[in-house]
Tab-separated table of C-alpha atoms in Angstrom:
chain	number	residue	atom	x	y	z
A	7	UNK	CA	104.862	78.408	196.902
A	8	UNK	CA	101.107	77.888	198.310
A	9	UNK	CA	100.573	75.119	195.852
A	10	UNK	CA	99.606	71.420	195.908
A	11	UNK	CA	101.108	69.311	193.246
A	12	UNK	CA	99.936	66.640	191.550
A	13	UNK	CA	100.937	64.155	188.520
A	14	UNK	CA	98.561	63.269	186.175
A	15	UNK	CA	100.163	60.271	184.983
A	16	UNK	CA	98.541	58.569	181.317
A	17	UNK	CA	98.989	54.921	182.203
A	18	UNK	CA	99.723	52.297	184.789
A	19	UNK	CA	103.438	52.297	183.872
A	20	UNK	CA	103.877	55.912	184.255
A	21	UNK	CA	101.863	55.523	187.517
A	22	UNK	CA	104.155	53.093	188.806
A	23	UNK	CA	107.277	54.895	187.514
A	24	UNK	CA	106.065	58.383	189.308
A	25	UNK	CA	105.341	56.716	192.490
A	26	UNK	CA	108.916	55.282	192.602
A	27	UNK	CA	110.407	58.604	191.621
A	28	UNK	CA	108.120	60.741	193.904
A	29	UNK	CA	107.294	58.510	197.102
A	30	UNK	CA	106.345	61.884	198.720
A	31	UNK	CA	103.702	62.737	196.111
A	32	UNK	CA	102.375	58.961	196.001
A	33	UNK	CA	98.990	59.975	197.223
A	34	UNK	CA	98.677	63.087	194.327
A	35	UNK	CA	99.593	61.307	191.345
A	36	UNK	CA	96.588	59.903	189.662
A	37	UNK	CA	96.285	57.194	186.975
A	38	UNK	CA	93.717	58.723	184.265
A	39	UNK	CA	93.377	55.046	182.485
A	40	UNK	CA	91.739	54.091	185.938
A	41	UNK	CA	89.425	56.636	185.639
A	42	UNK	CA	85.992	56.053	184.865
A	43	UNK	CA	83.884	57.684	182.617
A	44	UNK	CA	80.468	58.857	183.737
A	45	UNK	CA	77.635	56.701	184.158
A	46	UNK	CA	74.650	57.846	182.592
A	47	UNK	CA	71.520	56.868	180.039
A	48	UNK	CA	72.254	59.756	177.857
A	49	UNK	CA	73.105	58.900	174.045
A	50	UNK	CA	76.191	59.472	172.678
A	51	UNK	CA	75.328	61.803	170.481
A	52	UNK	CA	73.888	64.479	173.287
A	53	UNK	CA	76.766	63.742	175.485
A	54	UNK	CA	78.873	64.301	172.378
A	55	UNK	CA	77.089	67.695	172.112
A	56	UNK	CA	77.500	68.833	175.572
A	57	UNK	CA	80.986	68.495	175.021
A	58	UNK	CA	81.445	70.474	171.672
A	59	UNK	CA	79.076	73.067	173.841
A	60	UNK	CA	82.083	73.431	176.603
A	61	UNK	CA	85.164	73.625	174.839
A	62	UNK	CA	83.825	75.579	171.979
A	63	UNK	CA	85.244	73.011	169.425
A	64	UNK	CA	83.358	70.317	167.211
A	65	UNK	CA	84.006	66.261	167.596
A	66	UNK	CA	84.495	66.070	163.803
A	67	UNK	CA	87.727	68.510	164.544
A	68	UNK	CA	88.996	66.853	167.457
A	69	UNK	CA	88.961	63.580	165.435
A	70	UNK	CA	90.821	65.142	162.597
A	71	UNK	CA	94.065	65.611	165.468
A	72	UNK	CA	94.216	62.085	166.219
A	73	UNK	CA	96.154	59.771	164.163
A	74	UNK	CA	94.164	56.513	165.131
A	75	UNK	CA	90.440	57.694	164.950
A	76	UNK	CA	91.479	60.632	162.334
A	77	UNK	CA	93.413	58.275	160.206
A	78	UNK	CA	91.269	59.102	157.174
A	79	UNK	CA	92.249	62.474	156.786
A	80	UNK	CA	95.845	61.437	156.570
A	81	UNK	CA	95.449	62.118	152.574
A	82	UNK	CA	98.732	62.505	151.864
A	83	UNK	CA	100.155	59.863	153.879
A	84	UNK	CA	98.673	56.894	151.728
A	85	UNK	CA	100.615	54.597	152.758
A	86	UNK	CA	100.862	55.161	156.810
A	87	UNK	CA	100.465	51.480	158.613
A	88	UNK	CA	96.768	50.906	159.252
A	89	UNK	CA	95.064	51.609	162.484
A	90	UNK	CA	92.397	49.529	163.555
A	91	UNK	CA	90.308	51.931	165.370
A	92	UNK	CA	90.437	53.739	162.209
A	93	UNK	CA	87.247	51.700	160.839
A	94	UNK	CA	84.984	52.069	164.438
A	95	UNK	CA	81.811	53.874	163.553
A	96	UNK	CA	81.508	57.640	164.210
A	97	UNK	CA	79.269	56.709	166.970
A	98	UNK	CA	82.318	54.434	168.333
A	99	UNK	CA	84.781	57.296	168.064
A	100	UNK	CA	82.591	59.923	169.726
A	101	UNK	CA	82.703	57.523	172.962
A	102	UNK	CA	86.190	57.359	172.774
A	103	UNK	CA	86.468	61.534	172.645
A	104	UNK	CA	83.560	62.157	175.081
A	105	UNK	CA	84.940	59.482	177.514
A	106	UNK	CA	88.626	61.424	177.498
A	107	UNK	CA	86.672	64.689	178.115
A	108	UNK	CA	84.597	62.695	180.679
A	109	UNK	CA	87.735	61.426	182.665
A	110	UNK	CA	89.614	64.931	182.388
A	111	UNK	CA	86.218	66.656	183.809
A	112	UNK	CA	87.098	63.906	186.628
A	113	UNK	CA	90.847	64.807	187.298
A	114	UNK	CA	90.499	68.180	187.159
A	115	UNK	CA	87.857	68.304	189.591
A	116	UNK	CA	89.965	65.949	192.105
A	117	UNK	CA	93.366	68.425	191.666
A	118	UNK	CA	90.779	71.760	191.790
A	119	UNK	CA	93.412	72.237	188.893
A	120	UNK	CA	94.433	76.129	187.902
A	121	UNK	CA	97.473	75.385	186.156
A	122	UNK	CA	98.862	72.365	184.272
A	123	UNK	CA	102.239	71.930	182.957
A	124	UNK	CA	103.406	69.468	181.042
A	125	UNK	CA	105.080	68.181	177.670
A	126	UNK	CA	102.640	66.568	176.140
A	127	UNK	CA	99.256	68.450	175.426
A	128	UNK	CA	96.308	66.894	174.176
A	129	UNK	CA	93.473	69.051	172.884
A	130	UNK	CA	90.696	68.215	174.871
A	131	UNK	CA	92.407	68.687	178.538
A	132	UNK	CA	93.975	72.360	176.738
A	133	UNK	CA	90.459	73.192	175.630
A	134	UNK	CA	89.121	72.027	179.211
A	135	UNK	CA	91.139	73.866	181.406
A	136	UNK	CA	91.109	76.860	179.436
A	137	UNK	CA	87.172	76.603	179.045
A	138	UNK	CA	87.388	76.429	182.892
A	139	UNK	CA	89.417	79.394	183.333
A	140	UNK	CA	92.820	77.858	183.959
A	141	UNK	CA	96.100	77.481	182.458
A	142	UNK	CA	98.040	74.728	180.631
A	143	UNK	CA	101.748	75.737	179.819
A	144	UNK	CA	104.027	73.582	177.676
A	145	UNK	CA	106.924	73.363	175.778
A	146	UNK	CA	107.673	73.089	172.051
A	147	UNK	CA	110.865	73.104	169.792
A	148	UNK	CA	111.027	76.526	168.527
A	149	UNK	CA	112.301	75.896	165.222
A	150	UNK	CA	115.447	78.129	165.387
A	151	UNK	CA	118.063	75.788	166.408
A	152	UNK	CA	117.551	73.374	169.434
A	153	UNK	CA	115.755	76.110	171.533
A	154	UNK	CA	112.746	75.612	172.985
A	155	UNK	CA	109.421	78.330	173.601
A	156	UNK	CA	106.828	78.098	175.969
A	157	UNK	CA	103.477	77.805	174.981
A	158	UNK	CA	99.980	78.506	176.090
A	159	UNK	CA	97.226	76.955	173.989
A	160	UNK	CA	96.111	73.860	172.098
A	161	UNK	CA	97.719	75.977	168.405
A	162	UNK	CA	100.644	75.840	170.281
A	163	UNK	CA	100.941	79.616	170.503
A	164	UNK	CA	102.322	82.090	172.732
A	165	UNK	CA	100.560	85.439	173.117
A	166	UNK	CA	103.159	87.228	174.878
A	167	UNK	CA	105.530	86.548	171.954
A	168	UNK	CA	102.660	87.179	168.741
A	169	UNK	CA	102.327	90.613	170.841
A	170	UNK	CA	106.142	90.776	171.295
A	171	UNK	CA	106.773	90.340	167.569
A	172	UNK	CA	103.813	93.101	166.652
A	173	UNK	CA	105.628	95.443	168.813
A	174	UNK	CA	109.222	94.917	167.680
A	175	UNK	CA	108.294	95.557	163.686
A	176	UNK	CA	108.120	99.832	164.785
A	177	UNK	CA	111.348	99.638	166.625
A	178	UNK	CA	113.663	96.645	165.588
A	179	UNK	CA	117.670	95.979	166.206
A	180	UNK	CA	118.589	96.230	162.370
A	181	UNK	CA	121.412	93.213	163.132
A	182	UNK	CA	122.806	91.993	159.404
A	183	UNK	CA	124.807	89.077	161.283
A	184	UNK	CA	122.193	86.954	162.678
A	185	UNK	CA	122.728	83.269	161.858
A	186	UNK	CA	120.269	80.044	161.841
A	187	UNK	CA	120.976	78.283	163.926
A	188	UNK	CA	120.159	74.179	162.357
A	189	UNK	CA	117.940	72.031	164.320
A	190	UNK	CA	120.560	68.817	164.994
A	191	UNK	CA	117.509	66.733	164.128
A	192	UNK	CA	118.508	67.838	160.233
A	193	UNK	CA	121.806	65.670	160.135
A	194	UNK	CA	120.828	62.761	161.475
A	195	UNK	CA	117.522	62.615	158.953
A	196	UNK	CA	120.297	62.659	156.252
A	197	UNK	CA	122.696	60.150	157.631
A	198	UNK	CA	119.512	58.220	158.092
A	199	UNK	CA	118.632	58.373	154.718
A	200	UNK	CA	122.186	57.398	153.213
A	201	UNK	CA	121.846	54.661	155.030
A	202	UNK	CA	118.779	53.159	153.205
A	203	UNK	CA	120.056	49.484	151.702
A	204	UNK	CA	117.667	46.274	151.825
A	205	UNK	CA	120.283	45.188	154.334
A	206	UNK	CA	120.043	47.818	156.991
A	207	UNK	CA	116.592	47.586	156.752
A	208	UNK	CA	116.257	43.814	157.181
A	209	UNK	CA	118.022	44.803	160.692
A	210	UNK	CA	115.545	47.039	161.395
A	211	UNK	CA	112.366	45.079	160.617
A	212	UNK	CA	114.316	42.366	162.729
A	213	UNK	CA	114.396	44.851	165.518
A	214	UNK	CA	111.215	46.042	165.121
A	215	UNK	CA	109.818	42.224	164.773
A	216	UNK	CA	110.923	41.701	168.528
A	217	UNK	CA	109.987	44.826	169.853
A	218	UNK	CA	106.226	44.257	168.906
A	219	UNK	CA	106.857	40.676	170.256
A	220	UNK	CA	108.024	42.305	173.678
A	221	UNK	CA	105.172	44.619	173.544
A	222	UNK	CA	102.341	41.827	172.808
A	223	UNK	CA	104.047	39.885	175.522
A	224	UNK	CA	104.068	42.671	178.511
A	225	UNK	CA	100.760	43.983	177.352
A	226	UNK	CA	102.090	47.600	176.517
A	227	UNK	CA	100.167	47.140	172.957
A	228	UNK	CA	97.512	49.357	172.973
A	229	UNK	CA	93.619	48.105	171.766
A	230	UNK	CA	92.812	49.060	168.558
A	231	UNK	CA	95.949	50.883	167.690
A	232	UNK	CA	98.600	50.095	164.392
A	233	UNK	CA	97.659	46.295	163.243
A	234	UNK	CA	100.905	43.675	164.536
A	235	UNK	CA	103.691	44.663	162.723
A	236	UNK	CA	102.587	47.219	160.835
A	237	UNK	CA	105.642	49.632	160.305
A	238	UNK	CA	107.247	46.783	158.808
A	239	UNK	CA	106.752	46.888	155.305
A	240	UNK	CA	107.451	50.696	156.031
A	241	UNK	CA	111.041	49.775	156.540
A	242	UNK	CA	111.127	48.054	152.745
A	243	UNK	CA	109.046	50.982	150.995
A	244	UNK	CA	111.920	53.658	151.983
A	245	UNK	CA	114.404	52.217	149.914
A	246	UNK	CA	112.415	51.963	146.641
A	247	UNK	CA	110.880	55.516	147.403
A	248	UNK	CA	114.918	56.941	147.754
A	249	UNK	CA	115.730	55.183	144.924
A	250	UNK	CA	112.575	56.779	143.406
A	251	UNK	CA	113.467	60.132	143.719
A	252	UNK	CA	117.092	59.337	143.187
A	253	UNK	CA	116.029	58.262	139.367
A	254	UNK	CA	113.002	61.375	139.079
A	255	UNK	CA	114.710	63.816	141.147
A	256	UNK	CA	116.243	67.127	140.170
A	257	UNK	CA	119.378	68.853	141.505
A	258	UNK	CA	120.307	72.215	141.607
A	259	UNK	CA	122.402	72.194	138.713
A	260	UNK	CA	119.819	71.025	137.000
A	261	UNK	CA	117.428	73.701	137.609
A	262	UNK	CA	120.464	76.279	137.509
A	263	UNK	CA	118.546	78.348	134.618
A	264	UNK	CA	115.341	77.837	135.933
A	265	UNK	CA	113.293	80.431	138.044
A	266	UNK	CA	112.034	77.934	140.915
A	267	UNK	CA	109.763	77.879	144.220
A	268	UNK	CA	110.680	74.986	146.795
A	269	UNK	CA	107.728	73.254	148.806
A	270	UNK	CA	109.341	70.976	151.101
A	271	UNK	CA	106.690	68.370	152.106
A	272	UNK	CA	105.965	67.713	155.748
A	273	UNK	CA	106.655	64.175	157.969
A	274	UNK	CA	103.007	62.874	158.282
A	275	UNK	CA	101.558	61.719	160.439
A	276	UNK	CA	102.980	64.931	162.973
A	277	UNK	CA	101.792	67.090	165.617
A	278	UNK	CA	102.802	70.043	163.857
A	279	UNK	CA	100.584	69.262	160.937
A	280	UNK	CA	97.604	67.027	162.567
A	281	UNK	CA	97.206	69.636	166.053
A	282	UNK	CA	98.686	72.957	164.748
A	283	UNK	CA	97.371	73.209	161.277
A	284	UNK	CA	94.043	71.221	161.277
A	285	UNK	CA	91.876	73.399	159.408
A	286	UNK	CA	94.353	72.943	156.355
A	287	UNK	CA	97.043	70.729	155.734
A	288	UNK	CA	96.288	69.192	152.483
A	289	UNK	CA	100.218	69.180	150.799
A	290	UNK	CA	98.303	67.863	146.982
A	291	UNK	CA	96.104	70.441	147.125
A	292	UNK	CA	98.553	73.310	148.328
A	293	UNK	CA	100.935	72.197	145.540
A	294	UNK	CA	98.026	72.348	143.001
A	295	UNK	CA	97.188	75.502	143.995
A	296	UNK	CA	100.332	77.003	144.021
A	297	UNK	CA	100.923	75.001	140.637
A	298	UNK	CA	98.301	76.600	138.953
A	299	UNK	CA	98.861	80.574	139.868
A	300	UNK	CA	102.799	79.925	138.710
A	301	UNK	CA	103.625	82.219	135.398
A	302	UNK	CA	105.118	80.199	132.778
A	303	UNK	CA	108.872	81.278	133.713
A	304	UNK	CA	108.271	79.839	137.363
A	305	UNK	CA	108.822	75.770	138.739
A	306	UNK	CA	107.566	74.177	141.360
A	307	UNK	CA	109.936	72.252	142.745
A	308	UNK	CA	108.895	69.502	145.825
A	309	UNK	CA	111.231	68.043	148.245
A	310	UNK	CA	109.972	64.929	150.220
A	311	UNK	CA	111.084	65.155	153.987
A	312	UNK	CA	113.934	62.717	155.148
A	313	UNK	CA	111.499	60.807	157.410
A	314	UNK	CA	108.541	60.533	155.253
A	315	UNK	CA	110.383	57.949	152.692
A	316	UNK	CA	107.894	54.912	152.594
A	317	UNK	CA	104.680	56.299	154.092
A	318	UNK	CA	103.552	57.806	150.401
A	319	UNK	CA	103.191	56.018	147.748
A	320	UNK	CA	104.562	55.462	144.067
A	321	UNK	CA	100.953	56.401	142.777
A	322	UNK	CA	101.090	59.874	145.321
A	323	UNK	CA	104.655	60.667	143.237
A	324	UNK	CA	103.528	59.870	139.971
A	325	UNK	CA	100.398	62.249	140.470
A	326	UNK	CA	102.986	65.042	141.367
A	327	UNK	CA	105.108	64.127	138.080
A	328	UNK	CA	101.951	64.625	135.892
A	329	UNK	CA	101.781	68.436	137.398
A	330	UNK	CA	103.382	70.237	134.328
A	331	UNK	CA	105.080	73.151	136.124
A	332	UNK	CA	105.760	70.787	139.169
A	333	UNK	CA	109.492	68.638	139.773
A	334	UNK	CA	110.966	66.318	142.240
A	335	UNK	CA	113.765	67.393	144.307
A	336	UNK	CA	117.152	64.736	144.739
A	337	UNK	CA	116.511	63.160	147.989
A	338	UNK	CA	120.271	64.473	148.755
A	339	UNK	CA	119.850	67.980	148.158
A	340	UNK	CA	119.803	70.325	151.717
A	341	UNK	CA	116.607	72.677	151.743
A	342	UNK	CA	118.908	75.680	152.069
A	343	UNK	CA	120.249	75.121	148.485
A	344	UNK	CA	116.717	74.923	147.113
A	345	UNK	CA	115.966	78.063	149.378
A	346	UNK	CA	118.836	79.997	148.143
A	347	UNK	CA	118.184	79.169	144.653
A	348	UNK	CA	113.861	79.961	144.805
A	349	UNK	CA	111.924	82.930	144.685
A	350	UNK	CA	109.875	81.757	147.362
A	351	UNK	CA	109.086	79.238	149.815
A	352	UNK	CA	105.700	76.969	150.640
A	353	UNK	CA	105.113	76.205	153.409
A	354	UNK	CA	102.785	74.910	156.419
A	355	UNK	CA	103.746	74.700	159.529
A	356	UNK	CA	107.067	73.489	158.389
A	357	UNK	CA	110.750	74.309	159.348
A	358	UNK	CA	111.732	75.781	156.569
A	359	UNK	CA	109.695	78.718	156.740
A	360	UNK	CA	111.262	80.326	159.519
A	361	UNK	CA	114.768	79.200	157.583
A	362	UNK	CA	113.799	80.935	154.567
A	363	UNK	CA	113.056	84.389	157.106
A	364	UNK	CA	116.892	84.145	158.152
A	365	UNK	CA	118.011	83.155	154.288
A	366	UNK	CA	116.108	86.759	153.165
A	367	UNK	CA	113.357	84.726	151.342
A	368	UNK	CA	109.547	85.644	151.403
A	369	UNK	CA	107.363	82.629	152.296
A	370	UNK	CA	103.826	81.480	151.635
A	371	UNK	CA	102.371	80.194	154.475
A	372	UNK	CA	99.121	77.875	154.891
A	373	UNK	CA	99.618	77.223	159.013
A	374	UNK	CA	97.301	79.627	160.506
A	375	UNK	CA	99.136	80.005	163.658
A	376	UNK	CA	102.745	80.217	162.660
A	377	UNK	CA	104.475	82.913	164.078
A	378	UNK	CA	106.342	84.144	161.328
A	379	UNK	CA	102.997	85.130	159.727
A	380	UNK	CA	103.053	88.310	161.452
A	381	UNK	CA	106.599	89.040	159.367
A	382	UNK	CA	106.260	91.741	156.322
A	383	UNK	CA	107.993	89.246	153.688
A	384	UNK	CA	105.686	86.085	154.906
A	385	UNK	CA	101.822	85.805	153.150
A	386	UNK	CA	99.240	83.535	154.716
A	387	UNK	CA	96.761	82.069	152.616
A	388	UNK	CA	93.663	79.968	153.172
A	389	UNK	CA	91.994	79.557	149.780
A	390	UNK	CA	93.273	79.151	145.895
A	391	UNK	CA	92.570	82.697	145.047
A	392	UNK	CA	94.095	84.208	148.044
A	393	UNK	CA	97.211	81.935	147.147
A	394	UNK	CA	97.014	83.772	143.389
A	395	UNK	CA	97.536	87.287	145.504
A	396	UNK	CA	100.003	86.732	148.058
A	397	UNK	CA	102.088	85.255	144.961
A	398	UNK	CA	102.121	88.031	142.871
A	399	UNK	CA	102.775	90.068	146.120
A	400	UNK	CA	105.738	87.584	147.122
A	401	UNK	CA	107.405	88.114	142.906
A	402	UNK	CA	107.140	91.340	143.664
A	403	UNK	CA	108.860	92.257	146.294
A	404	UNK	CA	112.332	93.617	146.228
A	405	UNK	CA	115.202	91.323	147.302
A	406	UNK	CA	116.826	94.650	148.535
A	407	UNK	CA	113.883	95.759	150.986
A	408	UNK	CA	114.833	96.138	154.402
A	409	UNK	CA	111.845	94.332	155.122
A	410	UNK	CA	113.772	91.139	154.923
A	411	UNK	CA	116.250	92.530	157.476
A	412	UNK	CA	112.951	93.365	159.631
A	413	UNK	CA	111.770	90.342	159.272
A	414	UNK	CA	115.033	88.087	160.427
A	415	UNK	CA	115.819	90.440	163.242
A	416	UNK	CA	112.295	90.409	164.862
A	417	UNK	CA	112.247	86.377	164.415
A	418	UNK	CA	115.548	86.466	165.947
């Protein structure tokens, strides 16, 4: 009511697509790639400064959340298919941050924008309309089941519900019934999986061989983005990696008289890792950490995620096999064994953290703006002695506490 919409549409195909959709709204839906930036003497470098000085946030960490120009802090996705823009000077990827702040500056000024909704979110229009005193409102996958949460800023948090949570731990529905609910995503990651064979692949890369034809063909390939083909050899690398951790790996069984802590690594490159937890998200260094403030008694048992098969390398696994206290998890095995079976769980940003709040399990955290840090039987660390603390809090605690039943039903 009282409001003028518009679409802010990211390309010349989604231009053309909204204007078909929404022939009333053809003259409010703007193409930002036609956009250009401002026209001005200034260096980079000042221009570059101006706009750290208005969102409040430095180029350096900006770059960091981008897969392309950021692809050198992807340190634990060795492997990921290279990105040409990757290798630009900094110089050349400051122009390509300050001209996206440039053009948003632009839009936002055309719409006289006070809220923005949308699915996507990219940092620098979030930090810009916030700076500006506006709103941007998205949604996310909420982690409990196929739900989804609205958010309101670029950490993908909700204030409302942090506050809600805060609230609820004085006065709390003490419900022992509450199930998980599994995000469907789970079962198809492991049919995926059982599916790896040189065969299926070889379909695949076929597929995929076409599609980048089709692509180069229509002009839909964007400049300086993953070189021809490069998800190809991809394809190939997840069946030796399976097979890897089929011949390494560990089962439960295996670890049956073992005391154990489960670290189930993260898909890289991913929004929840890259945008939500850029000021850490270092897995080799979390599992050293972790590794080295384990008593004797206690293993550290790693679990690669069912999508990530192929973008680390054999050299990444072998480091983790040299870790004394550290072992490989059967690609096969579900988290909620190795959950069930563990003291604790590590943890990012990841899934399984709010899974091990509903399976009674106390969780190290390193994602600064999860949720469930605000839960009595969660820890949030930032540093290697902190992470010494929080896990002689987390052995501690008592498995009969009814802060575990606190902590499920106020998640819940």
């Amino acid at each position: 009511k009282d409001c003028e919409v518009w679409i802010i549409a990211r390309d010349k195909n989604v231009f053309n697509l909204s204007r078909k959709l929404l022939p009333h709204l053809k003259n409010n839906i703007i193409d930002i790639s036609k956009i250009n930036p401002i026209d001005t003497d200034e260096s980079i470098i000042d221009r570059a400064m101006r706009m750290e000085s208005t969102l409040g946030y430095l180029s350096s960490m900006l770059m960091s959340q981008d897969r392309s120009i950021g692809q050198g802090y992807l340190s634990n996705a060795d492997r990921h298919p290279h990105i040409i823009r990757s290798l630009n000077t900094h110089e050349e990827k400051l122009v390509e941050l300050v001209t996206e702040f440039e053009k948003w500056k632009t839009v936002l000024k055309l719409c006289d924008t006070k809220i923005i909704f949308g699915w996507s979110r990219p940092t620098i229009l979030s930090l810009l309309v916030t700076a500006q005193g506006g709103r941007f409102i998205s949604f996310i996958h909420s982690r409990i089941g196929d739900k989804f949460m609205l958010v309101e800023n670029h950490m993908l948090q909700n204030d409302n519900l942090i506050a809600f949570v805060k609230d609820k731990m004085d006065a709390y529905d003490d419900d022992k019934n509450i199930q998980y609910e599994v995000y469907k995503s789970y079962s198809y990651a492991i049919k995926s999986i059982n599916n790896y064979s040189f065969i299926n692949n070889l379909k695949k890369a076929s597929y995929a061989f076409i599609h980048e034809i089709y692509k180069y063909i229509r002009g839909y390939r964007k400049p300086g983005s993953y070189i021809f083909c490069g998800w190809i050899p991809t394809l190939f690398r997840k069946v030796t990696a399976y097979k890897y951790w089929e011949k390494y790996g560990v089962s439960i069984d295996d670890m049956r008289e073992k005391k154990t802590v489960i670290f189930p690594l993260h898909f890289e490159p991913e929004i929840s890792l890259m945008h939500v937890s850029p000021e850490f998200n270092n897995s080799y260094e979390i599992i050293c950490w972790v590794s080295k403030n384990l008593p004797a008694d206690v293993v550290l048992v790693v679990k690669e995620n069912p999508w990530s098969f192929g973008i680390r390398s054999k050299d990444y696994y072998d480091r983790l096999r040299k870790i004394g206290n550290v072992e490989l998890a059967q690609p096969d095995t579900n988290t909620k064994e190795w959950v069930d079976h563990s003291l604790f769980t590590v943890s990012i940003t990841g899934t399984s953290g709010f899974e091990s709040v509903y399976y009674d399990k106390p969780v190290l955290s390193y994602g600064k703006h999860q949720i469930i840090n605000h839960l009595p039987t969660v820890r949030y660390v930032s540093s290697f002695l902190e992470t010494g603390t929080a896990i002689n809090e987390l052995l501690l605690l008592n498995k009969d506490s009814s802060d575990f039943t606190k902590s499920k039903a106020v998640l819940h």
